[in-house]
Structures are given as structure tokens and as C-alpha cells.
mmCIF file of C-alpha atoms and ligand atoms in Angstrom:
data_model
loop_
_atom_site.group_PDB
_atom_site.id
_atom_site.type_symbol
_atom_site.label_atom_id
_atom_site.label_comp_id
_atom_site.label_asym_id
_atom_site.label_seq_id
_atom_site.Cartn_x
_atom_site.Cartn_y
_atom_site.Cartn_z
ATOM 1 C CA UNK T 861 -9.154 28.120 7.711
ATOM 2 C CA UNK T 862 -8.073 24.544 7.149
ATOM 3 C CA UNK T 863 -7.749 24.960 3.375
ATOM 4 C CA UNK T 864 -4.009 24.462 3.730
ATOM 5 C CA UNK T 865 -4.626 20.730 4.278
ATOM 6 C CA UNK T 866 -5.874 19.990 0.782
ATOM 7 C CA UNK T 867 -3.187 22.241 -0.685
ATOM 8 C CA UNK T 868 -0.452 20.419 1.243
ATOM 9 C CA UNK T 869 -1.886 17.065 0.184
ATOM 10 C CA UNK T 870 -1.950 18.189 -3.439
ATOM 11 C CA UNK T 871 1.707 19.220 -3.230
ATOM 12 C CA UNK T 872 2.667 15.888 -1.689
ATOM 13 C CA UNK T 873 1.006 14.076 -4.559
ATOM 14 C CA UNK T 874 2.642 16.356 -7.101
ATOM 15 C CA UNK T 875 6.100 15.587 -5.655
ATOM 16 C CA UNK T 876 5.489 11.853 -5.321
ATOM 17 C CA UNK T 877 5.732 12.155 -1.526
ATOM 18 C CA UNK T 878 2.143 11.231 -0.807
ATOM 19 C CA UNK T 879 1.737 7.931 0.991
ATOM 20 C CA UNK T 880 -1.234 5.690 1.421
ATOM 21 C CA UNK T 881 -1.663 2.684 3.649
ATOM 22 C CA UNK T 882 -1.701 -0.913 2.529
ATOM 23 C CA UNK T 883 -4.544 -2.927 3.948
ATOM 24 C CA UNK T 884 -3.409 -6.285 5.323
ATOM 25 C CA UNK T 885 -6.276 -8.682 5.866
ATOM 26 C CA UNK T 886 -4.666 -11.371 7.984
ATOM 27 C CA UNK T 887 -1.675 -12.127 10.222
ATOM 28 C CA UNK T 888 1.911 -11.178 9.419
ATOM 29 C CA UNK T 889 2.746 -14.499 7.799
ATOM 30 C CA UNK T 890 4.607 -15.346 4.576
ATOM 31 C CA UNK T 891 1.304 -15.751 2.728
ATOM 32 C CA UNK T 892 -1.190 -13.027 3.492
ATOM 33 C CA UNK T 893 -3.853 -10.828 1.887
ATOM 34 C CA UNK T 894 -2.669 -7.348 0.933
ATOM 35 C CA UNK T 895 -5.085 -4.846 -0.617
ATOM 36 C CA UNK T 896 -7.433 -7.737 -1.334
ATOM 37 C CA UNK T 897 -4.873 -10.012 -3.031
ATOM 38 C CA UNK T 898 -2.982 -13.016 -1.760
ATOM 39 C CA UNK T 899 0.709 -12.148 -1.708
ATOM 40 C CA UNK T 900 3.999 -13.467 -0.417
ATOM 41 C CA UNK T 901 5.177 -11.052 2.240
ATOM 42 C CA UNK T 902 8.907 -10.212 2.130
ATOM 43 C CA UNK T 903 8.943 -7.081 4.256
ATOM 44 C CA UNK T 904 7.626 -7.960 7.698
ATOM 45 C CA UNK T 905 9.635 -7.456 10.896
ATOM 46 C CA UNK T 906 8.008 -10.575 12.374
ATOM 47 C CA UNK T 907 11.393 -12.189 11.700
ATOM 48 C CA UNK T 908 10.961 -15.369 13.706
ATOM 49 C CA UNK T 909 7.247 -15.802 13.150
ATOM 50 C CA UNK T 910 6.614 -15.310 16.871
ATOM 51 C CA UNK T 911 3.656 -12.964 16.297
ATOM 52 C CA UNK T 912 1.735 -16.037 15.163
ATOM 53 C CA UNK T 913 3.489 -18.735 17.199
ATOM 54 C CA UNK T 914 0.904 -20.975 18.954
ATOM 55 C CA UNK T 915 2.547 -20.620 22.380
ATOM 56 C CA UNK T 916 2.789 -16.860 22.119
ATOM 57 C CA UNK T 917 -0.835 -16.542 21.015
ATOM 58 C CA UNK T 918 -1.977 -18.879 23.798
ATOM 59 C CA UNK T 919 -0.108 -16.800 26.396
ATOM 60 C CA UNK T 920 -1.826 -13.622 25.188
ATOM 61 C CA UNK T 921 -5.257 -15.243 25.318
ATOM 62 C CA UNK T 922 -4.629 -16.645 28.804
ATOM 63 C CA UNK T 923 -3.511 -13.202 29.989
ATOM 64 C CA UNK T 924 -6.736 -11.588 28.783
ATOM 65 C CA UNK T 925 -8.711 -14.206 30.704
ATOM 66 C CA UNK T 926 -6.762 -13.657 33.903
ATOM 67 C CA UNK T 927 -5.989 -9.906 33.760
ATOM 68 C CA UNK T 928 -8.385 -8.360 31.240
ATOM 69 C CA UNK T 929 -7.642 -6.283 28.181
ATOM 70 C CA UNK T 930 -6.313 -3.031 29.608
ATOM 71 C CA UNK T 931 -4.031 -2.068 32.481
ATOM 72 C CA UNK T 932 -6.158 0.885 33.588
ATOM 73 C CA UNK T 933 -3.343 3.181 34.618
ATOM 74 C CA UNK T 934 0.199 4.326 34.120
ATOM 75 C CA UNK T 935 3.014 2.304 35.630
ATOM 76 C CA UNK T 936 3.537 4.820 38.451
ATOM 77 C CA UNK T 937 -0.157 4.816 39.394
ATOM 78 C CA UNK T 938 -2.406 1.769 39.047
ATOM 79 C CA UNK T 939 -1.158 0.078 35.862
ATOM 80 C CA UNK T 940 1.858 -1.721 37.301
ATOM 81 C CA UNK T 941 0.752 -5.366 37.328
ATOM 82 C CA UNK T 942 3.026 -8.131 38.561
ATOM 83 C CA UNK T 943 3.153 -9.148 34.879
ATOM 84 C CA UNK T 944 4.962 -5.941 33.906
ATOM 85 C CA UNK T 945 7.593 -6.426 36.564
ATOM 86 C CA UNK T 946 8.044 -10.095 35.635
ATOM 87 C CA UNK T 947 8.693 -9.131 32.036
ATOM 88 C CA UNK T 948 11.275 -6.537 33.076
ATOM 89 C CA UNK T 949 13.118 -9.084 35.186
ATOM 90 C CA UNK T 950 12.900 -11.565 32.301
ATOM 91 C CA UNK T 951 14.417 -9.010 29.906
ATOM 92 C CA UNK T 952 17.238 -8.235 32.363
ATOM 93 C CA UNK T 953 18.034 -11.957 32.608
ATOM 94 C CA UNK T 954 17.970 -12.271 28.813
ATOM 95 C CA UNK T 955 20.285 -9.289 28.397
ATOM 96 C CA UNK T 956 22.560 -10.110 31.320
ATOM 97 C CA UNK T 957 21.927 -6.762 33.029
ATOM 98 C CA UNK T 958 20.898 -5.837 36.570
ATOM 99 C CA UNK T 959 17.491 -4.523 35.567
ATOM 100 C CA UNK T 960 15.274 -3.385 32.695
ATOM 101 C CA UNK T 961 12.350 -1.047 32.093
ATOM 102 C CA UNK T 962 9.541 -1.525 29.577
ATOM 103 C CA UNK T 963 8.074 1.337 27.542
ATOM 104 C CA UNK T 964 4.923 1.197 25.406
ATOM 105 C CA UNK T 965 6.819 1.265 22.114
ATOM 106 C CA UNK T 966 10.403 1.329 20.926
ATOM 107 C CA UNK T 967 9.748 4.849 19.706
ATOM 108 C CA UNK T 968 8.740 5.929 23.202
ATOM 109 C CA UNK T 969 11.732 4.145 24.738
ATOM 110 C CA UNK T 970 14.124 6.192 22.605
ATOM 111 C CA UNK T 971 12.310 9.437 23.373
ATOM 112 C CA UNK T 972 12.260 8.623 27.074
ATOM 113 C CA UNK T 973 15.800 7.427 27.596
ATOM 114 C CA UNK T 974 17.606 10.044 25.510
ATOM 115 C CA UNK T 975 15.669 12.976 26.963
ATOM 116 C CA UNK T 976 16.166 11.637 30.502
ATOM 117 C CA UNK T 977 19.920 11.178 30.126
ATOM 118 C CA UNK T 978 20.851 14.415 28.378
ATOM 119 C CA UNK T 979 19.508 17.969 28.251
ATOM 120 C CA UNK T 980 20.663 21.539 27.698
ATOM 121 C CA UNK T 981 24.422 21.790 28.048
ATOM 122 C CA UNK T 982 24.927 18.138 27.041
ATOM 123 C CA UNK T 983 25.887 16.594 23.713
ATOM 124 C CA UNK T 984 24.398 13.646 21.835
ATOM 125 C CA UNK T 985 26.547 12.176 19.086
ATOM 126 C CA UNK T 986 24.445 10.169 16.683
ATOM 127 C CA UNK T 987 25.192 7.968 13.643
ATOM 128 C CA UNK T 988 23.970 9.506 10.389
ATOM 129 C CA UNK T 989 21.716 6.517 9.654
ATOM 130 C CA UNK T 990 20.103 6.182 13.086
ATOM 131 C CA UNK T 991 16.367 5.498 13.298
ATOM 132 C CA UNK T 992 13.899 8.399 13.335
ATOM 133 C CA UNK T 993 12.929 7.652 16.946
ATOM 134 C CA UNK T 994 16.547 8.348 17.999
ATOM 135 C CA UNK T 995 16.519 11.536 15.937
ATOM 136 C CA UNK T 996 13.311 12.631 17.672
ATOM 137 C CA UNK T 997 14.667 11.641 21.095
ATOM 138 C CA UNK T 998 17.686 13.867 20.458
ATOM 139 C CA UNK T 999 15.433 16.731 19.398
ATOM 140 C CA UNK T 1000 13.166 16.718 22.424
ATOM 141 C CA UNK T 1001 16.111 16.321 24.818
ATOM 142 C CA UNK T 1002 17.240 19.897 23.930
ATOM 143 C CA UNK T 1003 20.847 18.680 24.038
ATOM 144 C CA UNK T 1004 23.246 19.750 21.302
ATOM 145 C CA UNK T 1005 23.313 17.128 18.542
ATOM 146 C CA UNK T 1006 26.257 16.201 16.351
ATOM 147 C CA UNK T 1007 25.988 13.604 13.593
ATOM 148 C CA UNK T 1008 28.927 11.379 12.594
ATOM 149 C CA UNK T 1009 29.193 9.783 9.176
ATOM 150 C CA UNK T 1010 27.693 6.299 9.120
ATOM 151 C CA UNK T 1011 29.981 3.891 11.007
ATOM 152 C CA UNK T 1012 32.921 6.309 10.648
ATOM 153 C CA UNK T 1013 35.004 5.990 13.824
ATOM 154 C CA UNK T 1014 37.485 8.675 12.731
ATOM 155 C CA UNK T 1015 34.684 11.160 12.371
ATOM 156 C CA UNK T 1016 33.314 10.164 15.785
ATOM 157 C CA UNK T 1017 36.769 10.498 17.392
ATOM 158 C CA UNK T 1018 37.115 13.942 15.867
ATOM 159 C CA UNK T 1019 33.770 15.071 17.310
ATOM 160 C CA UNK T 1020 34.627 13.594 20.726
ATOM 161 C CA UNK T 1021 38.038 15.232 20.855
ATOM 162 C CA UNK T 1022 36.679 18.693 20.163
ATOM 163 C CA UNK T 1023 33.646 18.563 22.456
ATOM 164 C CA UNK T 1024 35.260 18.182 25.872
ATOM 165 C CA UNK T 1025 33.502 21.193 27.388
ATOM 166 C CA UNK T 1026 30.047 19.582 27.455
ATOM 167 C CA UNK T 1027 28.697 18.395 30.815
ATOM 168 C CA UNK T 1028 27.689 14.927 29.587
ATOM 169 C CA UNK T 1029 28.125 13.206 26.252
ATOM 170 C CA UNK T 1030 26.034 10.368 24.890
ATOM 171 C CA UNK T 1031 26.986 8.318 21.835
ATOM 172 C CA UNK T 1032 23.955 6.618 20.305
ATOM 173 C CA UNK T 1033 23.734 4.084 17.502
ATOM 174 C CA UNK T 1034 21.415 1.543 15.939
ATOM 175 C CA UNK T 1035 22.753 -1.987 16.588
ATOM 176 C CA UNK T 1036 21.526 -3.248 13.205
ATOM 177 C CA UNK T 1037 20.702 -0.378 10.843
ATOM 178 C CA UNK T 1038 17.123 -0.648 9.674
ATOM 179 C CA UNK T 1039 17.569 0.273 5.988
ATOM 180 C CA UNK T 1040 21.030 -1.244 5.408
ATOM 181 C CA UNK T 1041 20.979 -4.307 7.635
ATOM 182 C CA UNK T 1042 24.610 -3.730 8.662
ATOM 183 C CA UNK T 1043 25.916 -3.967 12.238
ATOM 184 C CA UNK T 1044 27.354 -1.058 14.236
ATOM 185 C CA UNK T 1045 31.079 -1.448 15.149
ATOM 186 C CA UNK T 1046 30.235 -1.767 18.840
ATOM 187 C CA UNK T 1047 33.724 -2.726 20.127
ATOM 188 C CA UNK T 1048 35.250 0.397 18.576
ATOM 189 C CA UNK T 1049 32.346 2.533 19.773
ATOM 190 C CA UNK T 1050 32.857 1.172 23.281
ATOM 191 C CA UNK T 1051 36.594 1.957 23.212
ATOM 192 C CA UNK T 1052 35.944 5.525 22.126
ATOM 193 C CA UNK T 1053 33.231 5.953 24.749
ATOM 194 C CA UNK T 1054 35.694 4.751 27.417
ATOM 195 C CA UNK T 1055 38.530 6.916 26.173
ATOM 196 C CA UNK T 1056 36.403 10.061 26.124
ATOM 197 C CA UNK T 1057 34.237 9.264 29.161
ATOM 198 C CA UNK T 1058 31.016 9.280 27.164
ATOM 199 C CA UNK T 1059 27.866 7.215 27.677
ATOM 200 C CA UNK T 1060 27.125 4.646 24.972
ATOM 201 C CA UNK T 1061 23.658 3.519 23.986
ATOM 202 C CA UNK T 1062 22.701 0.932 21.352
ATOM 203 C CA UNK T 1063 19.251 0.491 19.780
ATOM 204 C CA UNK T 1064 18.798 -3.237 19.181
ATOM 205 C CA UNK T 1065 15.370 -3.101 17.545
ATOM 206 C CA UNK T 1066 16.556 -5.278 14.637
ATOM 207 C CA UNK T 1067 19.178 -7.262 16.585
ATOM 208 C CA UNK T 1068 17.019 -8.563 19.424
ATOM 209 C CA UNK T 1069 16.202 -12.207 18.785
ATOM 210 C CA UNK T 1070 18.522 -12.204 15.758
ATOM 211 C CA UNK T 1071 22.169 -11.685 16.762
ATOM 212 C CA UNK T 1072 24.229 -13.557 19.352
ATOM 213 C CA UNK T 1073 24.045 -17.180 20.503
ATOM 214 C CA UNK T 1074 21.005 -16.471 22.673
ATOM 215 C CA UNK T 1075 19.668 -13.869 20.285
ATOM 216 C CA UNK T 1076 20.263 -11.186 22.918
ATOM 217 C CA UNK T 1077 21.529 -8.679 20.342
ATOM 218 C CA UNK T 1078 24.685 -6.802 19.405
ATOM 219 C CA UNK T 1079 26.171 -6.653 22.910
ATOM 220 C CA UNK T 1080 26.059 -10.453 23.143
ATOM 221 C CA UNK T 1081 27.215 -10.788 19.519
ATOM 222 C CA UNK T 1082 30.397 -8.835 20.305
ATOM 223 C CA UNK T 1083 30.852 -10.286 23.833
ATOM 224 C CA UNK T 1084 30.518 -6.862 25.472
ATOM 225 C CA UNK T 1085 28.299 -7.783 28.406
ATOM 226 C CA UNK T 1086 28.997 -6.073 31.752
ATOM 227 C CA UNK T 1087 30.545 -3.039 30.077
ATOM 228 C CA UNK T 1088 27.806 -0.617 31.004
ATOM 229 C CA UNK T 1089 26.458 -0.167 27.473
ATOM 230 C CA UNK T 1090 22.868 1.087 27.626
ATOM 231 C CA UNK T 1091 20.834 -1.445 25.683
ATOM 232 C CA UNK T 1092 17.564 -0.300 24.186
ATOM 233 C CA UNK T 1093 15.421 -2.640 22.102
ATOM 234 C CA UNK T 1094 11.909 -3.513 21.030
ATOM 235 C CA UNK T 1095 9.445 -6.285 21.724
ATOM 236 C CA UNK T 1096 7.707 -5.476 18.442
ATOM 237 C CA UNK T 1097 9.951 -7.059 15.827
ATOM 238 C CA UNK T 1098 11.503 -10.518 16.256
ATOM 239 C CA UNK T 1099 9.609 -10.929 19.545
ATOM 240 C CA UNK T 1100 6.275 -10.514 17.783
ATOM 241 C CA UNK T 1101 4.591 -8.367 20.414
ATOM 242 C CA UNK T 1102 4.672 -4.675 21.218
ATOM 243 C CA UNK T 1103 6.714 -2.365 23.404
ATOM 244 C CA UNK T 1104 10.249 -1.130 23.901
ATOM 245 C CA UNK T 1105 12.763 -1.632 26.671
ATOM 246 C CA UNK T 1106 15.982 -0.360 28.144
ATOM 247 C CA UNK T 1107 18.294 -2.782 29.974
ATOM 248 C CA UNK T 1108 21.160 -1.689 32.193
ATOM 249 C CA UNK T 1109 22.294 -1.070 35.749
ATOM 250 C CA UNK T 1110 19.937 -0.805 38.725
ATOM 251 C CA UNK T 1111 20.653 2.911 39.039
ATOM 252 C CA UNK T 1112 20.047 3.588 35.325
ATOM 253 C CA UNK T 1113 16.671 1.850 35.427
ATOM 254 C CA UNK T 1114 15.673 3.492 38.697
ATOM 255 C CA UNK T 1115 16.613 6.852 37.222
ATOM 256 C CA UNK T 1116 14.531 6.203 34.079
ATOM 257 C CA UNK T 1117 11.477 5.203 36.129
ATOM 258 C CA UNK T 1118 11.691 8.611 37.749
ATOM 259 C CA UNK T 1119 12.691 10.740 34.796
ATOM 260 C CA UNK T 1120 11.589 9.227 31.471
ATOM 261 C CA UNK T 1121 8.456 11.178 30.582
ATOM 262 C CA UNK T 1122 7.249 8.731 27.927
ATOM 263 C CA UNK T 1123 7.314 6.038 30.638
ATOM 264 C CA UNK T 1124 5.606 8.160 33.282
ATOM 265 C CA UNK T 1125 2.808 9.813 31.309
ATOM 266 C CA UNK T 1126 1.311 6.919 29.388
ATOM 267 C CA UNK T 1127 -0.932 4.008 30.321
ATOM 268 C CA UNK T 1128 0.942 0.768 30.916
ATOM 269 C CA UNK T 1129 0.889 -1.841 28.140
ATOM 270 C CA UNK T 1130 -2.063 -4.217 28.133
ATOM 271 C CA UNK T 1131 -1.707 -7.656 29.774
ATOM 272 C CA UNK T 1132 -1.856 -9.763 26.560
ATOM 273 C CA UNK T 1133 0.969 -7.750 25.025
ATOM 274 C CA UNK T 1134 3.157 -8.287 28.093
ATOM 275 C CA UNK T 1135 2.339 -11.995 28.302
ATOM 276 C CA UNK T 1136 3.059 -12.451 24.586
ATOM 277 C CA UNK T 1137 6.478 -10.825 24.945
ATOM 278 C CA UNK T 1138 7.300 -13.064 27.890
ATOM 279 C CA UNK T 1139 6.241 -16.210 26.016
ATOM 280 C CA UNK T 1140 8.233 -15.056 22.981
ATOM 281 C CA UNK T 1141 11.376 -14.834 25.126
ATOM 282 C CA UNK T 1142 10.743 -18.396 26.319
ATOM 283 C CA UNK T 1143 10.278 -19.654 22.750
ATOM 284 C CA UNK T 1144 13.423 -17.805 21.681
ATOM 285 C CA UNK T 1145 15.411 -19.734 24.296
ATOM 286 C CA UNK T 1146 13.795 -23.095 23.649
ATOM 287 C CA UNK T 1147 13.579 -23.062 19.854
ATOM 288 C CA UNK T 1148 16.976 -21.867 18.592
ATOM 289 C CA UNK T 1149 16.162 -23.576 15.290
ATOM 290 C CA UNK T 1150 13.908 -20.594 14.452
ATOM 291 C CA UNK T 1151 16.928 -18.302 14.439
ATOM 292 C CA UNK T 1152 18.970 -20.821 12.451
ATOM 293 C CA UNK T 1153 16.153 -21.156 9.914
ATOM 294 C CA UNK T 1154 15.897 -17.387 9.561
ATOM 295 C CA UNK T 1155 19.621 -17.052 8.846
ATOM 296 C CA UNK T 1156 19.482 -19.971 6.368
ATOM 297 C CA UNK T 1157 16.559 -18.276 4.589
ATOM 298 C CA UNK T 1158 18.465 -14.975 4.419
ATOM 299 C CA UNK T 1159 21.502 -16.717 2.903
ATOM 300 C CA UNK T 1160 19.377 -18.588 0.352
ATOM 301 C CA UNK T 1161 17.649 -15.453 -0.922
ATOM 302 C CA UNK T 1162 20.794 -13.319 -0.729
ATOM 303 C CA UNK T 1163 22.906 -15.785 -2.693
ATOM 304 C CA UNK T 1164 20.180 -16.267 -5.306
ATOM 305 C CA UNK T 1165 19.824 -12.521 -5.884
ATOM 306 C CA UNK T 1166 23.584 -12.021 -5.989
ATOM 307 C CA UNK T 1167 24.046 -14.844 -8.498
ATOM 308 C CA UNK T 1168 21.449 -13.202 -10.748
ATOM 309 C CA UNK T 1169 23.521 -10.026 -10.729
ATOM 310 C CA UNK T 1170 21.498 -7.810 -8.383
ATOM 311 C CA UNK T 1171 23.320 -5.333 -6.177
ATOM 312 C CA UNK T 1172 22.564 -6.717 -2.720
ATOM 313 C CA UNK T 1173 24.410 -5.641 0.417
ATOM 314 C CA UNK T 1174 25.915 -8.456 2.526
ATOM 315 C CA UNK T 1175 24.056 -8.998 5.784
ATOM 316 C CA UNK T 1176 24.056 -10.935 9.056
ATOM 317 C CA UNK T 1177 20.642 -9.623 10.010
ATOM 318 C CA UNK T 1178 17.209 -10.445 8.593
ATOM 319 C CA UNK T 1179 17.368 -7.441 6.263
ATOM 320 C CA UNK T 1180 18.618 -7.659 2.662
ATOM 321 C CA UNK T 1181 18.874 -4.260 0.959
ATOM 322 C CA UNK T 1182 18.636 -4.555 -2.822
ATOM 323 C CA UNK T 1183 20.040 -1.301 -4.168
ATOM 324 C CA UNK T 1184 18.370 0.049 -7.312
ATOM 325 C CA UNK T 1185 19.590 3.665 -7.195
ATOM 326 C CA UNK T 1186 16.913 5.580 -9.042
ATOM 327 C CA UNK T 1187 13.687 6.165 -7.079
ATOM 328 C CA UNK T 1188 11.354 5.580 -10.040
ATOM 329 C CA UNK T 1189 13.105 2.333 -10.943
ATOM 330 C CA UNK T 1190 12.832 1.126 -7.347
ATOM 331 C CA UNK T 1191 9.109 1.869 -7.421
ATOM 332 C CA UNK T 1192 8.781 0.086 -10.768
ATOM 333 C CA UNK T 1193 10.581 -2.996 -9.466
ATOM 334 C CA UNK T 1194 8.335 -3.106 -6.421
ATOM 335 C CA UNK T 1195 5.231 -2.704 -8.629
ATOM 336 C CA UNK T 1196 6.227 -5.518 -11.009
ATOM 337 C CA UNK T 1197 6.952 -7.824 -8.078
ATOM 338 C CA UNK T 1198 3.569 -6.978 -6.546
ATOM 339 C CA UNK T 1199 1.960 -7.786 -9.887
ATOM 340 C CA UNK T 1200 3.536 -11.242 -9.596
ATOM 341 C CA UNK T 1201 2.392 -11.620 -5.999
ATOM 342 C CA UNK T 1202 5.552 -10.688 -4.095
ATOM 343 C CA UNK T 1203 5.272 -7.798 -1.661
ATOM 344 C CA UNK T 1204 8.414 -5.698 -1.065
ATOM 345 C CA UNK T 1205 7.904 -1.927 -0.822
ATOM 346 C CA UNK T 1206 10.471 0.479 -2.286
ATOM 347 C CA UNK T 1207 12.382 2.769 0.075
ATOM 348 C CA UNK T 1208 13.188 6.194 -1.347
ATOM 349 C CA UNK T 1209 14.680 9.471 -0.155
ATOM 350 C CA UNK T 1210 14.357 10.982 2.390
ATOM 351 C CA UNK T 1211 14.295 7.581 4.145
ATOM 352 C CA UNK T 1212 17.597 6.718 2.400
ATOM 353 C CA UNK T 1213 20.257 8.957 0.754
ATOM 354 C CA UNK T 1214 19.635 10.274 -2.770
ATOM 355 C CA UNK T 1215 20.640 7.764 -5.466
ATOM 356 C CA UNK T 1216 20.360 4.746 -3.156
ATOM 357 C CA UNK T 1217 16.676 3.927 -3.512
ATOM 358 C CA UNK T 1218 16.165 0.300 -2.744
ATOM 359 C CA UNK T 1219 13.946 -2.592 -1.938
ATOM 360 C CA UNK T 1220 14.217 -3.495 1.726
ATOM 361 C CA UNK T 1221 13.706 -7.241 1.715
ATOM 362 C CA UNK T 1222 13.207 -9.025 5.013
ATOM 363 C CA UNK T 1223 13.018 -12.736 5.683
ATOM 364 C CA UNK T 1224 11.087 -14.697 8.248
ATOM 365 C CA UNK T 1225 11.945 -18.074 9.774
ATOM 366 C CA UNK T 1226 8.532 -19.184 8.526
ATOM 367 C CA UNK T 1227 9.254 -18.619 4.818
ATOM 368 C CA UNK T 1228 9.493 -21.979 3.057
ATOM 369 C CA UNK T 1229 12.022 -22.884 0.399
ATOM 370 C CA UNK T 1230 9.140 -22.739 -2.115
ATOM 371 C CA UNK T 1231 8.229 -19.213 -0.991
ATOM 372 C CA UNK T 1232 11.804 -18.051 -1.479
ATOM 373 C CA UNK T 1233 12.189 -19.809 -4.829
ATOM 374 C CA UNK T 1234 8.968 -18.151 -6.002
ATOM 375 C CA UNK T 1235 10.356 -14.754 -4.971
ATOM 376 C CA UNK T 1236 13.662 -15.435 -6.732
ATOM 377 C CA UNK T 1237 11.848 -16.258 -9.984
ATOM 378 C CA UNK T 1238 9.806 -13.077 -9.682
ATOM 379 C CA UNK T 1239 12.927 -10.987 -9.003
ATOM 380 C CA UNK T 1240 14.637 -12.485 -12.040
ATOM 381 C CA UNK T 1241 11.749 -11.669 -14.368
ATOM 382 C CA UNK T 1242 11.275 -8.176 -12.944
ATOM 383 C CA UNK T 1243 15.006 -7.422 -12.933
ATOM 384 C CA UNK T 1244 15.346 -8.403 -16.604
ATOM 385 C CA UNK T 1245 12.292 -6.383 -17.580
ATOM 386 C CA UNK T 1246 13.818 -3.265 -16.026
ATOM 387 C CA UNK T 1247 17.345 -3.948 -17.279
ATOM 388 C CA UNK T 1248 18.707 -4.210 -13.748
ATOM 389 C CA UNK T 1249 20.340 -7.574 -14.374
HETATM 390 C C1 LIG L 1344 11.235 -0.071 14.760
HETATM 391 C C2 LIG L 1344 12.319 0.678 15.404
HETATM 392 C C3 LIG L 1344 12.110 1.451 16.542
HETATM 393 C C4 LIG L 1344 10.749 1.709 17.096
HETATM 394 O O1 LIG L 1344 10.212 0.592 17.711
HETATM 395 P P1 LIG L 1344 8.622 0.423 17.797
HETATM 396 O O2 LIG L 1344 8.447 -0.626 18.807
HETATM 397 O O3 LIG L 1344 8.157 0.066 16.445
HETATM 398 O O4 LIG L 1344 8.081 1.755 18.232
HETATM 399 C C5 LIG L 1344 13.198 2.029 17.146
HETATM 400 N N1 LIG L 1344 14.443 1.900 16.631
HETATM 401 C C6 LIG L 1344 14.682 1.192 15.521
HETATM 402 C C7 LIG L 1344 16.079 1.056 15.008
HETATM 403 C C8 LIG L 1344 13.631 0.563 14.864
HETATM 404 O O5 LIG L 1344 13.858 -0.116 13.744
#
């Protein structure tokens, strides 16, 4: 009966779509052990090094001692500790909104918020390059979905102008796009949302802790606070913990507490995870040099790669896409780098459009100049070997 499993697996392998997991034997730091070998890690989302920051770790340990390891219930039953509420208020303060709600992951936040806000008879309009969790949120909402070309405001306007019969319309976009590292044109998106009376939601998974003077994300970066933009984000990337959140008006958050199924039907996050996120927000405010160091590291690596002749996309985020084009070449580049002790996986279709296979390089504030110089040397050797530069 379950013979189809081995057949499907065989087909995946035949089409080069089969994936296996890397085994990381240590924390998400610049130098770590991957599949048994010491490597320099250039693909972690622990952008500011907060997952291993002494204060963040200490907060998690203290929380276990005081509150235990599990919450023992969902938020609406017995899992709603004062800690959870404190974190939500802390996030609202950070984002400059009336309130916030924490979900167990960013993935669950997107599922919960999109399916709570729109349903049958409504329309979601989504950027072509939005994250899979937004795509899945749109699917389970049962709303009609229209996709606009990446960052194309004319295309979005066109869709808005011919969809006036829907009950509600929601425009949704990544703040920083995860595979390209570019920033959504939020001011233009906001104007269109106003003009056509649509809701606007931004997913700041890769912008939280990175963009804006306080690191509060794309809304702060563009000075669009108090405009009613629904701000979703994660605690799992620059903040070094786990969980997702939505920040917005009191009524939005109250509504989500009552309607977001991924919030209601899942056990509340464990105390150490909540305490770590809270400590990370404190560190973010008190150690702005981490963000400055991250951006300096990005510029150093970016400029080095560009000077060598690689096709790298300009970026203000922690993500540097190095475009190779051909999927096999991207894999080869990644393999040669790994051979030299630099870990950057290749990203191929269907994760990115055909012909744009790439290495998705990410920096951390904790990379040293030596680490980056080592990577640059490796890229130069590998790039020459493959005729890319
Ligand atoms: C990582 C990511 C998510 C999911 O967040 P998790 O906390 O990992 O579940 C959502 N949206 C975007 C854009 C992401 O990059």
C-alpha cells in the first residue's frame, strides 16, 4: 500500500529534487561544525548573533528556572503566562503600535492572520516573490488570490482597479524579500491601499532588527508608523529566538485572538523562548553597534564580490544574492566553497525563477574581518575554477 513512497523518493532523486538535511553540531555561529566538519557559516538568519548572546541565553535559562520548560496549554486556556503578555506589550512598544499578538512561529502567524482577515468572497493580492507561509495563508483562507509581478506597482494598480466588487481586499508583501534581499516599496503600496480602500500587510521576517533606526523594520525605515499597516514579523531570525507576531491596532489584535486558528489551537510558546525574545529586544535597543557591524560586514563582502566580477544584487538587508543562473553551476559553486570550508547552500527553482539559481549569502554581526576575508578568497578561487569571474 505505501509502495508509492519509495517510488516518489526515487523520482525526486532522479530529478535532482531530493533534499537531505545538514547536521549542525553546535550553535549558529560564524564557525560551526556542519556534517562533521568545521566550516564558516554564511547562511544563517541569526543576523545579529542574538541566538548566542550571553544576555539572551541567561534570560532563557532564568525563565526555565522560574517558569519551567513548557507552558502546558494554549493561550486561551492555561498557557497564557504573564511572560507572554509582557512580550506582546514589549513588541507593541518596539513597533509603535497599540498592541501585538505572538504566534508560535512566523509561518503560523501568516496562516493565522491572513485566514482570519479574509475568506470566501474576499481578495488577497500578493507579490510574486512572497514567502511560502504567505502563499499557504492565502490558500487556507479560501479567498480569491491574485499575484502581482514582483514590486510592480502598475500591475498592482491594474488588479486593484478591476477588482472593486470584492467584499474586502488585502494586499500582502514581504518587507525584505527572502531570496533577493530587496525591500518592498512600502510608501507606494500604502498609497495604493489607501486609494483603493484595501488592507495592507507587511511580513518583516527579514527586516525586524535590521532596518530602521531602532531596527523596527520596514515601517520604521520608511517612516510609515501610525498608518494602520498590519505588521507581521518573526522572533526567529535577527531576534535569535522563536515565534511570530502581528502588531497593529487594539481591535485588530483582539480580533486575531478570537479568530486566528493557528493562535487558538496550539500550545503557547515555552517560557525560555519568550524570555529570550524579550531579552533580545532589550539588547537590540541597547547595543545598536550590532546592527552597524552587520551592515558593515554586508558592505565588505558585497564590495569584495562585486570587485571580483561576481553578479551580486545590491542590498540594504543582511542577504546578498549571488546570481549564478544555471542550477548545476550554482550547486557546483556551493560544493567547491564547502570543500574549502565555507558553507553557503545553492538556491534553485522552484524556490527562485528558472535561470536565476543563486547562492543566498547572509552575514552576521559576529563575523570577523578574517572570516569574511577567508570567504572572499574562497569565492575567488571557486569563481575562477567555474569560469564565473
Ligand atoms: C522565515 C520566514 C517566515 C516564517 O517564520 P518562522 O518563524 O521561521 O516560521 C515567514 N515569512 C518570511 C518572509 C520568512 O522569511
